[in-house]
């Protein structure tokens, strides 16, 4: 009996704790300022700005764990059906701050289109605070960024009665590391895997799934990205990359390990054929041809240096020439492209920082990276590291039981982007499509590693998915 009373008391304390945390994150609908955003075309949009709002009960980082909400004049009233355009500013997996809407990216356009714009900050690999002894404590190592962004979404839902906009129509947008986080938000909605981290932050007990994802050049599937990169660029190791004999061996090792991963992924082409390393290059040619066709249709020229030519009204892709053309714009990453720390030199990539520890030390996060770094092939990364890496990969959550994956996906990767292998965004898009999600994927002709371009196309897509909802 005593035990039961104690349990009841503990439960009461726990629920009181959540209430307290949630009590701190109540939206104040009266606290806004009026602002105007000047747009490129001489137009401007008036909006209400609700800024510097803490979205968790237990704030760890008072600079990054805030969000801003912007409401365009057209949505001052009757906005309960207005979609919410949520943009993450994350780049390089570093900390990001909530900013104002900008005429230079999709946020300005979203305001102009009449959408509610939400810009949350989030902790990142360089986030740090001082501990009680005055030492640096890094608080934004993985999975902090995705936990923060989920907490921001939960904040919106928790306050849905008073917050402008329709929280069933949240559309996320991000580029590069931000594109990866946008995709991860979309893939892993409501997954209980993140719950311990969210609870610790005093995040609202709410859903964190989203309606749609816009993901530009996502730097994702990090545990397989090194192999994917060496497989597609293996030809380049002979000449243009100028690799040392050691790096050459590393590249070969990674290249050879890729087929096993790809061929067991179970991804199918739109016609149902299995996508493997045997037909991948042919498929890539069709994607590049489609990209060139779209550019031609818009009246752009196709530079023959790209290895793409038009013969008898047919687009012909010389893939070797095309892949050789890419590094003439920006040189390739040195292998391993992502888990580089300690492999020949002590370079730490943004990903080594992402998976680093709270003392500020970067870390290897793949078995292969660790083996190479320590020159010990018996080593594997710790279960704790494996779990953190798992939590950062949308591929693990798409269509899985326990996760609510977004219905709508707009994914773009620049056709000359060398920051990650083409297979990374292609696999992401096909995996989603195979399961039946609504996916709009293209390689964007002539584009490198960038995002928020072709905004006419982006907002046309948004209009369509909102209309059929
Ligand atoms: C970004 C770019 C990279 O090449 C990378 O490895 C990680 C992040 C970025 O621009 O966000």
PDB file of N, CA, C and O in Angstrom, residues 198-250:
ATOM      1  N   UNK A 198      13.611  15.383 -25.538  1.00  0.00           N
ATOM      2  CA  UNK A 198      12.572  16.421 -25.526  1.00  0.00           C
ATOM      3  C   UNK A 198      12.044  16.642 -24.109  1.00  0.00           C
ATOM      4  O   UNK A 198      11.829  17.782 -23.686  1.00  0.00           O
ATOM      5  N   UNK A 199      11.872  15.548 -23.388  1.00  0.00           N
ATOM      6  CA  UNK A 199      11.383  15.658 -22.007  1.00  0.00           C
ATOM      7  C   UNK A 199      12.367  16.445 -21.162  1.00  0.00           C
ATOM      8  O   UNK A 199      11.977  17.299 -20.367  1.00  0.00           O
ATOM      9  N   UNK A 200      13.639  16.136 -21.346  1.00  0.00           N
ATOM     10  CA  UNK A 200      14.665  16.815 -20.552  1.00  0.00           C
ATOM     11  C   UNK A 200      14.632  18.329 -20.774  1.00  0.00           C
ATOM     12  O   UNK A 200      14.889  19.103 -19.866  1.00  0.00           O
ATOM     13  N   UNK A 201      14.292  18.717 -21.989  1.00  0.00           N
ATOM     14  CA  UNK A 201      14.232  20.151 -22.319  1.00  0.00           C
ATOM     15  C   UNK A 201      12.944  20.812 -21.832  1.00  0.00           C
ATOM     16  O   UNK A 201      12.779  22.028 -21.948  1.00  0.00           O
ATOM     17  N   UNK A 202      12.016  19.995 -21.363  1.00  0.00           N
ATOM     18  CA  UNK A 202      10.717  20.563 -21.004  1.00  0.00           C
ATOM     19  C   UNK A 202       9.952  20.992 -22.246  1.00  0.00           C
ATOM     20  O   UNK A 202       9.235  21.995 -22.239  1.00  0.00           O
ATOM     21  N   UNK A 203      10.106  20.207 -23.321  1.00  0.00           N
ATOM     22  CA  UNK A 203       9.343  20.495 -24.549  1.00  0.00           C
ATOM     23  C   UNK A 203       7.887  20.121 -24.304  1.00  0.00           C
ATOM     24  O   UNK A 203       7.601  19.257 -23.470  1.00  0.00           O
ATOM     25  N   UNK A 204       6.992  20.760 -25.046  1.00  0.00           N
ATOM     26  CA  UNK A 204       5.566  20.453 -24.887  1.00  0.00           C
ATOM     27  C   UNK A 204       5.304  19.001 -25.240  1.00  0.00           C
ATOM     28  O   UNK A 204       5.944  18.444 -26.136  1.00  0.00           O
ATOM     29  N   UNK A 205       4.369  18.391 -24.533  1.00  0.00           N
ATOM     30  CA  UNK A 205       3.948  17.015 -24.868  1.00  0.00           C
ATOM     31  C   UNK A 205       2.957  17.145 -26.004  1.00  0.00           C
ATOM     32  O   UNK A 205       1.761  17.302 -25.797  1.00  0.00           O
ATOM     33  N   UNK A 206       3.463  17.137 -27.195  1.00  0.00           N
ATOM     34  CA  UNK A 206       2.623  17.372 -28.372  1.00  0.00           C
ATOM     35  C   UNK A 206       3.161  16.568 -29.546  1.00  0.00           C
ATOM     36  O   UNK A 206       4.267  16.044 -29.488  1.00  0.00           O
ATOM     37  N   UNK A 207       2.414  16.537 -30.618  1.00  0.00           N
ATOM     38  CA  UNK A 207       2.912  15.921 -31.858  1.00  0.00           C
ATOM     39  C   UNK A 207       3.996  16.809 -32.469  1.00  0.00           C
ATOM     40  O   UNK A 207       3.952  18.028 -32.312  1.00  0.00           O
ATOM     41  N   UNK A 208       4.951  16.183 -33.192  1.00  0.00           N
ATOM     42  CA  UNK A 208       5.942  17.004 -33.890  1.00  0.00           C
ATOM     43  C   UNK A 208       6.052  16.618 -35.371  1.00  0.00           C
ATOM     44  O   UNK A 208       7.047  16.911 -36.033  1.00  0.00           O
ATOM     45  N   UNK A 209       5.024  15.944 -35.896  1.00  0.00           N
ATOM     46  CA  UNK A 209       5.041  15.612 -37.330  1.00  0.00           C
ATOM     47  C   UNK A 209       4.708  16.855 -38.148  1.00  0.00           C
ATOM     48  O   UNK A 209       4.134  17.824 -37.619  1.00  0.00           O
ATOM     49  N   UNK A 210       5.072  16.845 -39.419  1.00  0.00           N
ATOM     50  CA  UNK A 210       4.802  18.000 -40.282  1.00  0.00           C
ATOM     51  C   UNK A 210       4.081  17.561 -41.555  1.00  0.00           C
ATOM     52  O   UNK A 210       4.055  16.378 -41.900  1.00  0.00           O
ATOM     53  N   UNK A 211       3.539  18.527 -42.240  1.00  0.00           N
ATOM     54  CA  UNK A 211       2.730  18.272 -43.434  1.00  0.00           C
ATOM     55  C   UNK A 211       3.587  18.115 -44.694  1.00  0.00           C
ATOM     56  O   UNK A 211       3.314  17.281 -45.557  1.00  0.00           O
ATOM     57  N   UNK A 212       4.632  18.929 -44.785  1.00  0.00           N
ATOM     58  CA  UNK A 212       5.422  18.927 -46.025  1.00  0.00           C
ATOM     59  C   UNK A 212       6.857  19.345 -45.741  1.00  0.00           C
ATOM     60  O   UNK A 212       7.134  20.075 -44.788  1.00  0.00           O
ATOM     61  N   UNK A 213       7.737  18.872 -46.614  1.00  0.00           N
ATOM     62  CA  UNK A 213       9.175  19.138 -46.465  1.00  0.00           C
ATOM     63  C   UNK A 213       9.723  19.744 -47.747  1.00  0.00           C
ATOM     64  O   UNK A 213       9.462  19.235 -48.837  1.00  0.00           O
ATOM     65  N   UNK A 214      10.488  20.816 -47.570  1.00  0.00           N
ATOM     66  CA  UNK A 214      11.297  21.338 -48.673  1.00  0.00           C
ATOM     67  C   UNK A 214      12.742  21.139 -48.248  1.00  0.00           C
ATOM     68  O   UNK A 214      13.145  21.595 -47.167  1.00  0.00           O
ATOM     69  N   UNK A 215      13.478  20.406 -49.042  1.00  0.00           N
ATOM     70  CA  UNK A 215      14.845  20.066 -48.652  1.00  0.00           C
ATOM     71  C   UNK A 215      15.780  20.327 -49.823  1.00  0.00           C
ATOM     72  O   UNK A 215      15.700  19.658 -50.857  1.00  0.00           O
ATOM     73  N   UNK A 216      16.629  21.336 -49.657  1.00  0.00           N
ATOM     74  CA  UNK A 216      17.632  21.630 -50.682  1.00  0.00           C
ATOM     75  C   UNK A 216      18.963  20.988 -50.290  1.00  0.00           C
ATOM     76  O   UNK A 216      19.416  21.132 -49.151  1.00  0.00           O
ATOM     77  N   UNK A 217      19.555  20.310 -51.219  1.00  0.00           N
ATOM     78  CA  UNK A 217      20.878  19.652 -51.103  1.00  0.00           C
ATOM     79  C   UNK A 217      21.170  19.097 -49.713  1.00  0.00           C
ATOM     80  O   UNK A 217      22.162  19.468 -49.087  1.00  0.00           O
ATOM     81  N   UNK A 218      20.313  18.172 -49.244  1.00  0.00           N
ATOM     82  CA  UNK A 218      20.511  17.646 -47.891  1.00  0.00           C
ATOM     83  C   UNK A 218      21.829  16.875 -47.740  1.00  0.00           C
ATOM     84  O   UNK A 218      22.116  15.980 -48.528  1.00  0.00           O
ATOM     85  N   UNK A 219      22.596  17.270 -46.732  1.00  0.00           N
ATOM     86  CA  UNK A 219      23.827  16.534 -46.394  1.00  0.00           C
ATOM     87  C   UNK A 219      23.412  15.521 -45.345  1.00  0.00           C
ATOM     88  O   UNK A 219      23.416  15.806 -44.147  1.00  0.00           O
ATOM     89  N   UNK A 220      23.008  14.342 -45.840  1.00  0.00           N
ATOM     90  CA  UNK A 220      22.374  13.388 -44.933  1.00  0.00           C
ATOM     91  C   UNK A 220      22.876  11.971 -45.183  1.00  0.00           C
ATOM     92  O   UNK A 220      23.846  11.783 -45.897  1.00  0.00           O
ATOM     93  N   UNK A 221      22.229  10.993 -44.558  1.00  0.00           N
ATOM     94  CA  UNK A 221      22.681   9.591 -44.603  1.00  0.00           C
ATOM     95  C   UNK A 221      24.185   9.551 -44.334  1.00  0.00           C
ATOM     96  O   UNK A 221      24.959   8.928 -45.065  1.00  0.00           O
ATOM     97  N   UNK A 222      24.578  10.213 -43.264  1.00  0.00           N
ATOM     98  CA  UNK A 222      26.008  10.493 -43.017  1.00  0.00           C
ATOM     99  C   UNK A 222      26.837   9.224 -42.856  1.00  0.00           C
ATOM    100  O   UNK A 222      28.006   9.208 -43.220  1.00  0.00           O
ATOM    101  N   UNK A 223      26.217   8.161 -42.317  1.00  0.00           N
ATOM    102  CA  UNK A 223      27.027   6.960 -42.091  1.00  0.00           C
ATOM    103  C   UNK A 223      27.351   6.212 -43.380  1.00  0.00           C
ATOM    104  O   UNK A 223      28.182   5.311 -43.371  1.00  0.00           O
ATOM    105  N   UNK A 224      26.672   6.572 -44.486  1.00  0.00           N
ATOM    106  CA  UNK A 224      26.982   5.906 -45.760  1.00  0.00           C
ATOM    107  C   UNK A 224      27.530   6.874 -46.800  1.00  0.00           C
ATOM    108  O   UNK A 224      27.846   6.488 -47.921  1.00  0.00           O
ATOM    109  N   UNK A 225      27.606   8.139 -46.428  1.00  0.00           N
ATOM    110  CA  UNK A 225      27.954   9.180 -47.408  1.00  0.00           C
ATOM    111  C   UNK A 225      29.405   9.084 -47.888  1.00  0.00           C
ATOM    112  O   UNK A 225      29.696   9.406 -49.048  1.00  0.00           O
ATOM    113  N   UNK A 226      30.310   8.612 -47.039  1.00  0.00           N
ATOM    114  CA  UNK A 226      31.714   8.479 -47.468  1.00  0.00           C
ATOM    115  C   UNK A 226      31.843   7.444 -48.588  1.00  0.00           C
ATOM    116  O   UNK A 226      32.531   7.674 -49.581  1.00  0.00           O
ATOM    117  N   UNK A 227      31.171   6.322 -48.410  1.00  0.00           N
ATOM    118  CA  UNK A 227      31.235   5.245 -49.421  1.00  0.00           C
ATOM    119  C   UNK A 227      30.574   5.699 -50.721  1.00  0.00           C
ATOM    120  O   UNK A 227      31.094   5.462 -51.808  1.00  0.00           O
ATOM    121  N   UNK A 228      29.417   6.352 -50.563  1.00  0.00           N
ATOM    122  CA  UNK A 228      28.674   6.810 -51.748  1.00  0.00           C
ATOM    123  C   UNK A 228      29.535   7.774 -52.565  1.00  0.00           C
ATOM    124  O   UNK A 228      29.567   7.710 -53.801  1.00  0.00           O
ATOM    125  N   UNK A 229      30.240   8.626 -51.858  1.00  0.00           N
ATOM    126  CA  UNK A 229      31.065   9.656 -52.510  1.00  0.00           C
ATOM    127  C   UNK A 229      32.202   9.009 -53.297  1.00  0.00           C
ATOM    128  O   UNK A 229      32.452   9.350 -54.457  1.00  0.00           O
ATOM    129  N   UNK A 230      32.872   8.058 -52.690  1.00  0.00           N
ATOM    130  CA  UNK A 230      34.012   7.436 -53.377  1.00  0.00           C
ATOM    131  C   UNK A 230      33.556   6.552 -54.523  1.00  0.00           C
ATOM    132  O   UNK A 230      34.259   6.410 -55.515  1.00  0.00           O
ATOM    133  N   UNK A 231      32.371   5.987 -54.395  1.00  0.00           N
ATOM    134  CA  UNK A 231      31.872   5.139 -55.483  1.00  0.00           C
ATOM    135  C   UNK A 231      31.591   5.984 -56.741  1.00  0.00           C
ATOM    136  O   UNK A 231      32.011   5.626 -57.833  1.00  0.00           O
ATOM    137  N   UNK A 232      30.945   7.114 -56.552  1.00  0.00           N
ATOM    138  CA  UNK A 232      30.589   7.911 -57.737  1.00  0.00           C
ATOM    139  C   UNK A 232      31.814   8.638 -58.303  1.00  0.00           C
ATOM    140  O   UNK A 232      31.914   8.839 -59.505  1.00  0.00           O
ATOM    141  N   UNK A 233      32.741   9.017 -57.446  1.00  0.00           N
ATOM    142  CA  UNK A 233      33.910   9.765 -57.928  1.00  0.00           C
ATOM    143  C   UNK A 233      35.173   8.902 -57.980  1.00  0.00           C
ATOM    144  O   UNK A 233      36.269   9.446 -58.070  1.00  0.00           O
ATOM    145  N   UNK A 234      35.036   7.592 -57.950  1.00  0.00           N
ATOM    146  CA  UNK A 234      36.230   6.731 -57.896  1.00  0.00           C
ATOM    147  C   UNK A 234      37.120   6.938 -59.117  1.00  0.00           C
ATOM    148  O   UNK A 234      38.347   6.924 -59.003  1.00  0.00           O
ATOM    149  N   UNK A 235      36.493   7.166 -60.263  1.00  0.00           N
ATOM    150  CA  UNK A 235      37.262   7.408 -61.501  1.00  0.00           C
ATOM    151  C   UNK A 235      38.214   8.594 -61.311  1.00  0.00           C
ATOM    152  O   UNK A 235      39.287   8.647 -61.903  1.00  0.00           O
ATOM    153  N   UNK A 236      37.797   9.554 -60.483  1.00  0.00           N
ATOM    154  CA  UNK A 236      38.552  10.820 -60.372  1.00  0.00           C
ATOM    155  C   UNK A 236      39.832  10.646 -59.567  1.00  0.00           C
ATOM    156  O   UNK A 236      40.704  11.506 -59.591  1.00  0.00           O
ATOM    157  N   UNK A 237      39.916   9.511 -58.846  1.00  0.00           N
ATOM    158  CA  UNK A 237      41.065   9.350 -57.967  1.00  0.00           C
ATOM    159  C   UNK A 237      42.368   9.215 -58.736  1.00  0.00           C
ATOM    160  O   UNK A 237      43.442   9.487 -58.209  1.00  0.00           O
ATOM    161  N   UNK A 238      42.275   8.766 -59.964  1.00  0.00           N
ATOM    162  CA  UNK A 238      43.477   8.554 -60.776  1.00  0.00           C
ATOM    163  C   UNK A 238      44.161   9.887 -61.057  1.00  0.00           C
ATOM    164  O   UNK A 238      45.353  10.038 -60.896  1.00  0.00           O
ATOM    165  N   UNK A 239      43.353  10.875 -61.460  1.00  0.00           N
ATOM    166  CA  UNK A 239      43.978  12.123 -61.909  1.00  0.00           C
ATOM    167  C   UNK A 239      43.589  13.398 -61.141  1.00  0.00           C
ATOM    168  O   UNK A 239      44.352  13.839 -60.299  1.00  0.00           O
ATOM    169  N   UNK A 240      42.388  13.929 -61.400  1.00  0.00           N
ATOM    170  CA  UNK A 240      42.185  15.323 -60.993  1.00  0.00           C
ATOM    171  C   UNK A 240      42.260  15.578 -59.493  1.00  0.00           C
ATOM    172  O   UNK A 240      42.554  16.697 -59.083  1.00  0.00           O
ATOM    173  N   UNK A 241      42.032  14.554 -58.701  1.00  0.00           N
ATOM    174  CA  UNK A 241      42.014  14.794 -57.266  1.00  0.00           C
ATOM    175  C   UNK A 241      43.418  14.882 -56.679  1.00  0.00           C
ATOM    176  O   UNK A 241      43.600  15.416 -55.596  1.00  0.00           O
ATOM    177  N   UNK A 242      44.391  14.339 -57.390  1.00  0.00           N
ATOM    178  CA  UNK A 242      45.777  14.410 -56.918  1.00  0.00           C
ATOM    179  C   UNK A 242      45.952  13.791 -55.542  1.00  0.00           C
ATOM    180  O   UNK A 242      46.615  14.354 -54.661  1.00  0.00           O
ATOM    181  N   UNK A 243      45.322  12.620 -55.337  1.00  0.00           N
ATOM    182  CA  UNK A 243      45.384  12.000 -54.016  1.00  0.00           C
ATOM    183  C   UNK A 243      46.768  11.417 -53.722  1.00  0.00           C
ATOM    184  O   UNK A 243      47.436  10.917 -54.618  1.00  0.00           O
ATOM    185  N   UNK A 244      47.126  11.441 -52.456  1.00  0.00           N
ATOM    186  CA  UNK A 244      48.343  10.756 -52.028  1.00  0.00           C
ATOM    187  C   UNK A 244      48.061   9.254 -52.120  1.00  0.00           C
ATOM    188  O   UNK A 244      46.893   8.843 -52.127  1.00  0.00           O
ATOM    189  N   UNK A 245      49.123   8.416 -52.161  1.00  0.00           N
ATOM    190  CA  UNK A 245      48.882   6.973 -52.215  1.00  0.00           C
ATOM    191  C   UNK A 245      48.007   6.507 -51.050  1.00  0.00           C
ATOM    192  O   UNK A 245      47.139   5.656 -51.213  1.00  0.00           O
ATOM    193  N   UNK A 246      48.182   7.104 -49.895  1.00  0.00           N
ATOM    194  CA  UNK A 246      47.386   6.696 -48.737  1.00  0.00           C
ATOM    195  C   UNK A 246      45.910   7.038 -48.954  1.00  0.00           C
ATOM    196  O   UNK A 246      45.016   6.206 -48.752  1.00  0.00           O
ATOM    197  N   UNK A 247      45.644   8.280 -49.367  1.00  0.00           N
ATOM    198  CA  UNK A 247      44.257   8.674 -49.616  1.00  0.00           C
ATOM    199  C   UNK A 247      43.635   7.848 -50.731  1.00  0.00           C
ATOM    200  O   UNK A 247      42.432   7.565 -50.713  1.00  0.00           O
ATOM    201  N   UNK A 248      44.451   7.486 -51.680  1.00  0.00           N
ATOM    202  CA  UNK A 248      43.969   6.648 -52.781  1.00  0.00           C
ATOM    203  C   UNK A 248      43.460   5.310 -52.230  1.00  0.00           C
ATOM    204  O   UNK A 248      42.388   4.841 -52.598  1.00  0.00           O
ATOM    205  N   UNK A 249      44.223   4.734 -51.309  1.00  0.00           N
ATOM    206  CA  UNK A 249      43.815   3.457 -50.705  1.00  0.00           C
ATOM    207  C   UNK A 249      42.525   3.619 -49.906  1.00  0.00           C
ATOM    208  O   UNK A 249      41.652   2.754 -49.941  1.00  0.00           O
ATOM    209  N   UNK A 250      42.432   4.719 -49.187  1.00  0.00           N
ATOM    210  CA  UNK A 250      41.224   4.981 -48.399  1.00  0.00           C
ATOM    211  C   UNK A 250      40.015   5.075 -49.331  1.00  0.00           C
ATOM    212  O   UNK A 250      38.959   4.472 -49.084  1.00  0.00           O
TER     213      UNK A 250
END
